[in-house]
XYZ file of C-alpha atoms in Angstrom:
587
model
C -26.998 -42.082 21.477
C -26.247 -38.409 21.060
C -25.402 -36.482 24.199
C -28.467 -35.515 26.233
C -27.941 -31.924 27.339
C -30.439 -32.429 30.154
C -28.276 -35.057 31.885
C -24.750 -35.394 33.265
C -24.723 -39.144 32.568
C -22.219 -40.698 30.170
C -24.030 -43.721 28.710
C -21.483 -44.068 25.916
C -19.095 -45.233 28.645
C -21.371 -47.109 31.052
C -25.088 -47.750 31.416
C -27.361 -48.927 34.185
C -29.109 -52.116 33.068
C -30.878 -52.952 36.351
C -31.710 -50.896 39.438
C -32.440 -52.168 42.941
C -34.108 -49.744 45.340
C -34.382 -50.188 49.106
C -36.386 -47.245 50.441
C -38.045 -46.143 53.674
C -40.800 -43.520 53.625
C -40.599 -40.989 56.471
C -43.784 -38.913 56.508
C -42.740 -36.865 59.532
C -39.540 -35.653 57.888
C -41.013 -35.848 54.362
C -38.038 -37.771 52.997
C -37.182 -41.064 51.351
C -34.042 -42.753 52.648
C -32.264 -45.873 51.509
C -30.105 -47.091 48.669
C -29.996 -47.435 44.903
C -27.890 -50.288 43.547
C -26.936 -50.076 39.866
C -26.002 -53.092 37.752
C -23.711 -51.712 35.063
C -22.708 -52.508 31.497
C -19.332 -50.951 30.623
C -18.837 -50.259 26.927
C -16.162 -47.549 26.799
C -12.765 -46.830 28.247
C -12.440 -45.268 31.684
C -13.545 -45.895 35.236
C -15.926 -43.004 35.952
C -19.625 -43.532 36.654
C -21.726 -40.329 36.637
C -25.240 -40.076 38.050
C -27.746 -37.242 38.055
C -28.901 -35.914 41.426
C -30.843 -32.924 42.691
C -30.806 -31.980 46.391
C -29.882 -35.511 47.470
C -27.732 -36.135 50.528
C -25.263 -38.874 49.587
C -24.321 -40.947 52.619
C -22.041 -43.569 51.047
C -21.016 -45.063 47.700
C -19.825 -48.668 47.461
C -18.787 -51.132 44.778
C -19.504 -54.861 44.848
C -16.541 -57.234 45.158
C -16.196 -60.982 45.528
C -16.044 -60.470 49.298
C -18.837 -57.922 49.715
C -18.841 -54.150 49.327
C -15.954 -51.675 49.300
C -16.165 -47.892 49.658
C -15.668 -45.867 46.488
C -14.363 -42.343 46.023
C -17.063 -39.891 44.963
C -17.821 -36.187 44.727
C -20.872 -34.016 44.104
C -20.354 -31.220 41.602
C -21.582 -27.664 42.083
C -25.333 -27.854 41.429
C -27.067 -26.232 38.488
C -30.495 -24.713 39.343
C -32.287 -26.889 36.776
C -30.041 -29.895 36.186
C -28.971 -30.510 39.771
C -25.526 -31.877 40.624
C -23.468 -34.582 38.962
C -22.450 -37.410 41.280
C -18.990 -38.458 40.045
C -17.941 -41.932 41.199
C -14.500 -43.465 40.738
C -14.742 -47.208 40.195
C -12.653 -50.198 39.272
C -15.267 -50.830 36.550
C -17.415 -52.556 39.141
C -20.398 -54.502 37.868
C -22.547 -53.186 40.741
C -22.442 -49.824 42.508
C -24.590 -48.931 45.534
C -25.431 -45.356 46.563
C -26.911 -44.766 50.025
C -28.782 -41.488 50.265
C -31.787 -39.528 51.444
C -33.986 -37.007 49.678
C -34.763 -33.442 50.691
C -38.251 -32.453 51.926
C -38.285 -30.074 48.951
C -37.633 -32.789 46.336
C -39.192 -31.518 43.109
C -40.327 -34.996 42.109
C -42.244 -35.787 45.325
C -45.295 -34.349 47.023
C -46.143 -35.115 50.641
C -49.793 -34.431 51.495
C -51.167 -33.903 54.980
C -54.306 -35.934 55.810
C -56.428 -32.806 55.438
C -55.430 -32.651 51.748
C -56.818 -36.118 50.962
C -60.345 -37.359 50.326
C -60.401 -39.433 53.518
C -58.866 -36.779 55.720
C -57.269 -39.331 58.069
C -54.054 -40.663 56.519
C -51.211 -38.832 54.740
C -50.345 -39.357 51.081
C -47.181 -39.193 48.975
C -46.670 -39.491 45.233
C -43.927 -38.899 42.696
C -43.734 -37.159 39.337
C -40.470 -37.952 37.568
C -41.034 -36.511 34.083
C -39.134 -34.764 32.724
C -35.968 -34.666 34.854
C -37.343 -34.988 38.390
C -36.391 -38.635 38.996
C -32.953 -37.349 40.041
C -34.594 -35.584 42.999
C -35.561 -38.921 44.600
C -33.181 -41.484 43.048
C -29.524 -41.055 42.023
C -29.845 -42.262 38.447
C -28.785 -41.754 34.840
C -31.721 -39.422 34.340
C -32.018 -39.500 30.558
C -34.587 -41.304 28.406
C -31.674 -42.691 26.390
C -30.889 -45.190 29.194
C -33.342 -48.004 29.963
C -33.194 -50.437 32.886
C -35.345 -52.970 34.688
C -35.831 -52.477 38.411
C -36.863 -54.071 41.674
C -37.783 -52.258 44.871
C -38.313 -52.981 48.541
C -40.214 -50.188 50.276
C -40.902 -49.789 53.990
C -43.796 -47.508 54.948
C -46.232 -46.931 57.825
C -48.319 -50.132 57.997
C -51.611 -48.321 57.516
C -50.546 -47.137 54.055
C -50.531 -48.970 50.720
C -47.465 -48.504 48.495
C -47.597 -48.740 44.693
C -44.929 -48.270 42.041
C -44.663 -48.293 38.235
C -44.192 -52.044 38.412
C -45.964 -55.347 39.002
C -48.004 -54.458 42.116
C -50.667 -57.153 41.953
C -54.282 -56.321 42.800
C -54.484 -56.879 46.548
C -54.595 -53.882 48.864
C -53.390 -55.809 51.904
C -51.357 -53.423 54.073
C -48.130 -54.838 55.513
C -45.765 -51.882 55.821
C -43.258 -53.800 53.689
C -43.625 -54.037 49.921
C -41.646 -55.697 47.138
C -42.275 -54.911 43.476
C -40.595 -55.779 40.179
C -40.490 -54.080 36.784
C -39.030 -56.729 34.456
C -39.123 -54.624 31.261
C -36.454 -51.952 30.724
C -37.763 -48.411 31.228
C -36.214 -44.925 31.223
C -35.803 -43.068 34.520
C -38.705 -40.659 33.971
C -41.057 -43.647 34.270
C -39.928 -44.430 37.812
C -42.916 -43.779 40.055
C -44.053 -44.334 43.629
C -47.170 -43.536 45.649
C -48.314 -44.290 49.172
C -51.641 -43.599 50.826
C -55.022 -44.994 51.796
C -55.505 -46.863 48.531
C -58.078 -49.437 47.453
C -58.394 -51.464 44.254
C -61.475 -51.722 42.050
C -61.315 -54.063 39.018
C -62.413 -52.964 35.562
C -61.498 -55.894 33.333
C -59.211 -58.899 33.119
C -56.069 -56.774 32.799
C -57.314 -53.424 34.095
C -58.388 -51.780 37.313
C -58.391 -48.588 39.349
C -56.501 -47.725 42.510
C -57.609 -44.683 44.480
C -58.689 -43.533 47.871
C -61.744 -45.633 48.842
C -64.072 -42.656 48.465
C -63.241 -42.397 44.752
C -62.666 -46.029 43.697
C -66.101 -47.087 42.429
C -66.806 -43.774 40.685
C -63.447 -43.923 38.938
C -63.950 -47.532 37.864
C -67.309 -46.584 36.340
C -65.792 -43.570 34.561
C -62.952 -45.680 33.155
C -65.074 -48.740 32.361
C -64.008 -48.680 28.695
C -60.283 -49.106 29.456
C -60.203 -52.804 28.593
C -61.926 -52.097 25.276
C -59.390 -49.356 24.589
C -56.613 -51.903 25.086
C -58.233 -54.373 22.677
C -58.676 -51.870 19.873
C -55.119 -50.568 20.236
C -53.718 -54.088 20.110
C -55.728 -54.756 16.943
C -54.277 -51.617 15.359
C -50.690 -51.493 16.544
C -49.661 -54.784 18.106
C -49.724 -56.502 21.495
C -49.722 -54.752 24.847
C -46.372 -55.799 26.340
C -46.592 -54.675 29.959
C -48.822 -57.243 31.655
C -51.471 -55.232 33.508
C -52.724 -51.707 32.853
C -54.029 -50.102 36.042
C -54.815 -46.490 36.871
C -54.037 -44.702 40.118
C -56.385 -41.754 40.614
C -54.414 -39.228 42.633
C -55.523 -36.285 44.785
C -56.394 -33.019 42.987
C -52.876 -31.596 43.482
C -51.468 -33.902 40.774
C -49.978 -31.426 38.265
C -50.873 -33.288 35.049
C -53.854 -34.907 33.390
C -52.029 -38.207 33.500
C -48.576 -39.700 33.702
C -47.950 -42.830 31.681
C -46.006 -44.766 34.317
C -45.916 -48.331 32.947
C -48.413 -50.764 34.442
C -49.686 -47.940 36.682
C -50.855 -44.734 34.986
C -51.143 -41.851 37.444
C -54.306 -39.866 36.664
C -55.961 -36.642 37.729
C -59.327 -36.842 39.514
C -60.510 -33.892 37.404
C -61.559 -36.278 34.622
C -63.906 -38.256 36.900
C -67.086 -36.238 36.351
C -69.636 -38.969 35.619
C -70.185 -38.743 31.846
C -66.954 -40.152 30.297
C -66.515 -36.925 28.335
C -62.908 -36.485 29.449
C -61.685 -40.079 29.201
C -59.460 -39.189 26.260
C -56.900 -38.662 29.029
C -57.021 -42.424 29.635
C -56.744 -43.100 25.899
C -53.690 -40.828 25.797
C -51.894 -42.470 28.716
C -52.728 -45.947 27.428
C -51.371 -44.972 23.995
C -48.052 -44.225 25.699
C -47.744 -47.963 26.336
C -46.794 -48.145 22.657
C -45.421 -44.670 21.916
C -43.148 -43.433 24.668
C -42.913 -46.372 27.039
C -42.226 -49.010 24.360
C -40.482 -46.807 21.787
C -38.896 -43.869 23.569
C -37.249 -40.585 22.579
C -33.566 -40.685 23.504
C -33.565 -37.095 24.790
C -36.125 -34.435 25.624
C -35.217 -32.557 22.455
C -37.171 -35.207 20.519
C -40.268 -35.159 22.705
C -42.480 -35.235 19.611
C -41.549 -38.907 19.201
C -43.242 -39.596 22.537
C -46.085 -37.123 22.625
C -46.800 -36.651 18.912
C -47.134 -40.376 18.281
C -49.175 -40.762 21.452
C -51.627 -38.015 20.485
C -52.109 -39.711 17.120
C -52.691 -43.160 18.684
C -54.972 -41.590 21.307
C -57.191 -40.191 18.575
C -57.395 -43.553 16.847
C -58.442 -45.151 20.150
C -61.091 -42.488 20.763
C -62.456 -42.930 17.246
C -62.652 -46.717 17.576
C -64.376 -46.640 20.979
C -66.463 -43.443 20.877
C -66.966 -42.707 17.180
C -65.602 -40.543 14.384
C -67.382 -37.330 15.373
C -66.039 -37.433 18.936
C -62.512 -37.955 17.602
C -62.928 -35.135 15.086
C -64.031 -32.739 17.810
C -61.085 -33.683 20.024
C -58.656 -33.102 17.147
C -60.276 -29.818 16.150
C -59.983 -28.512 19.722
C -56.257 -29.263 19.809
C -55.607 -27.854 16.353
C -57.519 -24.662 17.116
C -55.509 -24.151 20.314
C -52.282 -24.655 18.392
C -53.105 -22.161 15.666
C -54.231 -19.550 18.205
C -50.929 -19.893 20.053
C -48.847 -19.714 16.883
C -50.579 -16.831 15.085
C -49.065 -14.028 17.221
C -45.494 -15.351 17.006
C -42.786 -13.720 14.953
C -40.835 -15.946 12.532
C -37.935 -16.074 15.013
C -40.242 -17.057 17.886
C -41.960 -19.638 15.700
C -38.614 -21.238 14.861
C -37.973 -21.687 18.601
C -41.440 -22.776 19.668
C -42.341 -25.012 16.724
C -39.259 -25.872 14.666
C -39.083 -28.662 12.127
C -39.558 -32.088 13.670
C -35.971 -32.951 12.790
C -34.652 -30.148 15.000
C -34.254 -30.306 18.758
C -36.460 -27.834 20.600
C -36.638 -26.677 24.176
C -38.765 -29.122 26.173
C -40.052 -26.250 28.263
C -41.268 -24.125 25.344
C -44.058 -21.752 26.327
C -46.571 -22.910 23.707
C -45.996 -26.664 24.054
C -47.131 -27.174 20.462
C -44.384 -29.548 19.316
C -46.264 -32.763 20.126
C -49.333 -31.521 18.243
C -47.211 -30.873 15.166
C -45.976 -34.455 15.359
C -49.512 -35.803 15.658
C -50.667 -33.591 12.788
C -47.784 -34.907 10.673
C -48.776 -38.524 11.304
C -52.420 -37.780 10.499
C -51.274 -36.163 7.263
C -49.221 -39.252 6.383
C -52.228 -41.462 7.119
C -54.374 -39.292 4.849
C -51.855 -39.461 2.010
C -51.080 -43.177 2.159
C -54.434 -44.506 3.481
C -54.878 -46.495 6.645
C -54.447 -49.750 4.758
C -50.820 -48.728 4.116
C -50.060 -46.504 7.097
C -51.333 -48.727 9.926
C -49.031 -51.683 9.091
C -46.138 -49.213 8.770
C -46.789 -47.825 12.242
C -47.220 -51.284 13.729
C -43.877 -52.256 12.197
C -42.309 -49.163 13.769
C -43.446 -50.215 17.252
C -42.185 -53.769 16.637
C -38.810 -52.735 15.259
C -37.917 -50.281 18.023
C -39.653 -52.006 20.950
C -37.902 -51.302 24.284
C -35.444 -48.991 22.554
C -34.715 -45.258 22.752
C -34.365 -43.503 19.389
C -34.093 -40.003 17.919
C -35.778 -38.165 15.050
C -33.139 -39.265 12.571
C -33.831 -42.921 13.417
C -37.527 -42.413 12.715
C -36.963 -40.550 9.445
C -34.640 -43.297 8.214
C -37.312 -45.869 9.094
C -39.957 -43.738 7.383
C -37.971 -43.520 4.164
C -37.106 -47.229 4.129
C -40.503 -48.664 5.001
C -43.068 -46.130 3.761
C -41.718 -43.579 1.288
C -39.463 -45.798 -0.853
C -42.026 -48.621 -1.270
C -44.667 -46.020 -2.232
C -42.913 -43.513 -4.524
C -44.537 -40.248 -5.549
C -47.102 -40.084 -2.739
C -45.165 -37.479 -0.760
C -42.760 -34.970 -2.296
C -39.394 -34.021 -0.820
C -40.643 -30.452 -0.413
C -43.676 -31.572 1.590
C -41.580 -33.776 3.839
C -39.099 -30.948 4.384
C -41.951 -28.635 5.399
C -42.721 -30.950 8.329
C -39.190 -32.009 9.207
C -37.132 -28.871 8.638
C -39.370 -25.787 8.587
C -41.107 -24.046 11.516
C -44.849 -23.937 12.034
C -47.635 -26.061 10.567
C -47.394 -26.418 6.762
C -50.035 -24.463 4.854
C -51.087 -27.606 2.976
C -51.980 -29.479 6.175
C -55.736 -30.025 6.302
C -57.647 -29.238 9.492
C -60.203 -31.401 11.230
C -63.759 -30.342 10.378
C -66.708 -31.104 12.659
C -70.305 -30.459 11.614
C -71.316 -30.122 15.242
C -68.656 -27.471 15.766
C -69.951 -25.564 12.754
C -73.338 -25.341 14.481
C -71.659 -24.203 17.708
C -69.722 -21.525 15.811
C -72.938 -20.257 14.242
C -74.618 -20.072 17.645
C -71.694 -18.176 19.172
C -71.438 -15.724 16.284
C -75.186 -15.059 16.397
C -75.020 -14.414 20.144
C -72.076 -12.033 19.797
C -73.852 -10.147 17.019
C -77.409 -10.022 18.394
C -77.277 -11.113 22.037
C -79.524 -14.085 21.209
C -78.514 -17.290 22.976
C -79.728 -20.714 21.800
C -83.082 -21.473 23.402
C -82.132 -24.987 24.457
C -78.612 -26.316 24.602
C -77.687 -29.944 25.225
C -74.090 -29.616 24.135
C -71.393 -32.118 24.955
C -68.281 -31.067 26.848
C -66.406 -30.794 23.556
C -69.046 -28.439 22.101
C -68.827 -26.201 25.157
C -65.048 -26.151 24.850
C -65.403 -25.047 21.232
C -67.898 -22.336 22.178
C -65.561 -20.886 24.811
C -62.272 -21.470 22.965
C -63.313 -19.380 19.991
C -65.073 -16.687 22.031
C -63.319 -13.335 22.531
C -60.731 -13.309 25.314
C -62.605 -10.438 26.984
C -66.388 -10.165 27.262
C -68.587 -7.515 28.804
C -70.124 -7.951 32.236
C -73.623 -8.167 30.729
C -72.509 -10.885 28.310
C -70.885 -12.904 31.076
C -73.925 -12.506 33.303
C -76.202 -13.619 30.484
C -74.119 -16.730 29.782
C -73.862 -17.628 33.442
C -77.569 -17.229 34.149
C -78.461 -19.389 31.160
C -75.920 -22.147 31.580
C -74.568 -21.988 35.168
C -70.922 -22.013 34.098
C -69.662 -20.600 37.383
C -69.143 -23.479 39.761
C -69.205 -26.178 37.053
C -67.720 -29.503 38.132
C -66.178 -29.976 34.683
C -62.567 -28.813 34.989
C -62.043 -28.322 31.253
C -65.091 -26.040 30.966
C -64.162 -24.300 34.219
C -60.656 -23.519 33.021
C -61.935 -21.805 29.882
C -64.748 -20.007 31.680
C -62.567 -18.684 34.508
C -59.893 -17.637 32.029
C -62.471 -15.357 30.362
C -63.764 -14.264 33.790
C -60.242 -13.269 34.846
C -59.389 -11.509 31.578
C -62.688 -9.627 31.752
C -62.329 -8.675 35.463
C -65.765 -10.174 36.115
C -65.621 -10.008 39.904
C -69.043 -11.612 40.396
C -67.388 -14.993 39.754
C -64.113 -14.308 41.585
C -65.056 -16.281 44.702
C -65.765 -19.413 42.662
C -62.670 -18.781 40.535
C -60.573 -18.677 43.703
C -62.219 -21.861 44.971
C -61.395 -23.595 41.690
C -57.725 -22.563 41.836
C -57.515 -23.692 45.452
C -59.066 -27.130 44.925
C -57.307 -28.094 41.668
C -53.556 -28.370 41.065
C -53.545 -29.667 37.493
C -51.362 -27.233 35.553
C -53.337 -27.408 32.330
C -56.370 -26.126 34.225
C -54.911 -23.544 36.612
C -52.009 -21.918 34.768
C -54.124 -20.258 32.019
C -56.346 -18.735 34.703
C -53.336 -17.394 36.598
C -51.957 -15.936 33.354
C -55.228 -14.123 32.723
C -55.405 -12.870 36.314
C -51.798 -11.701 36.185
C -52.769 -9.370 33.356
C -55.773 -7.835 35.153
C -55.419 -8.236 38.930
C -51.999 -9.481 39.994
C -52.677 -8.673 43.643
C -55.770 -10.912 43.679
C -53.856 -13.635 41.816
C -51.113 -13.511 44.469
C -53.694 -13.634 47.248
C -55.323 -16.728 45.753
C -51.955 -18.378 45.169
C -50.933 -17.833 48.791
C -54.002 -19.808 49.904
C -53.715 -22.478 47.224
C -49.960 -23.048 47.405
C -49.926 -25.548 50.323
C -51.984 -27.911 48.162
C -49.923 -27.546 44.993
C -47.240 -29.878 43.740
C -43.748 -28.285 43.642
C -43.872 -28.335 39.826
C -47.137 -26.378 39.812
C -45.866 -23.978 42.469
C -42.779 -23.155 40.402
C -44.891 -22.584 37.280
C -47.296 -20.201 39.056
C -44.409 -18.314 40.662
C -42.948 -17.759 37.206
C -46.265 -16.380 35.939
C -46.605 -14.031 38.913
C -42.960 -12.974 38.824
C -42.291 -14.269 42.337
């Protein structure tokens, strides 16, 4: 692999092939303590083993010998604010190295929730978020997607709590205070995951089910009832599901993402459980990662499009197969519209940074986060050019060839040329391919998704803006409402906002996706009549996709109010969300 600039690890010299964790959860101190034992494969010269850490207290480092364990010399480097500190270990090329350690209460990859911040209100809760480089804050590990390892864990926790990991957890919620799990397939470090709380299991299908707090379990299982069908259609398209079970853990509202594709146990936001299945594309997306990302993985975060671009494409194919072509078209059109809106104001230099060619490494933390969409758009364009009869077997062969491997963009392009372009000459020109791979932005020749239902929504919005006439009766889907609000002006007049709200009761909506767009306009327009509900929304929800755009809009109109809301909401936010809001508010 090429060097991963986001990691101190040296996998060209030595790699972890198996990890054994022995951890104790301390809710009073808000720390994990225990050991991480690495089984190593040495491939280069030298005796140094380097691990990534962030704010870990290292208590001891030992190497396995024929007679037991011997202490090893180690040192922690000066920490970098983002990358943490390298743990440098001197070894005699030991086959096993054990690090005893404890985490900090401020670990960026862990959130410890007081009982009052849970649905039940009685027991505490803890969960992890390792992507992108937060695993190093709770496990000393080669924290790069270029290194894959199997793992086993023994976890001790308060006996009233259930512990789950991204592993084979079974389906029983029997509480013992002592848990053993195994992940037999090799995974990268960002897919390490752990959660503990008052958790119950509700089955969906033969291989699928939902874990959540008891108050949410049945509702979530009903919302995600199509998960087993999603698995079947994806297997028919792109090959077998290779991870055993696929369960979902519905987390508290502070979870910073829509979902996290931890293998065998997707972590999911409760904001998609609204009773009408309109937001279950999140499940399709995380399930798609079981092929693109978890099975075939980018070897560094510079090539994130290999994970997220492929996953967005597969997600859309799942949505189309289960919910129909029009639903899939609307989902794609929403994403494409958001991308174009973000890119239009950029200068050529900014565009080259935010959305470079797919063959060029880009900052993972780019402000527009459009790279994955460009990758998905590219794959859709290839499908359109070659037809599904040709493209689907190619993509299935890609997942088979690179299964349980970490690759880079060059690996994919070589595979593309060998197995799709060369056998089908003349379908794609070198100039067209270069436009995707080497040039910034979305190529001008890329077609956009067209939805007849969105055309009707656009006409209704334009008529309202021009004449003040709202549709007499609206039974729009979530996606149609998103289109209506996405393409509306950023700032509306108080009378316009009042008219919309009286007609459609947008303030206080339980649909987080609609709420995010509505409150973003409310904030940009300084519409104080809805400020109390806006503040309530930001306080109850910690999903970054939903809250950050609202904070950005507030920061431009009423920074003092934004700071006041943040001060109240912050105790319920994940550290990742907190850091993102602080950046927006300049704190």
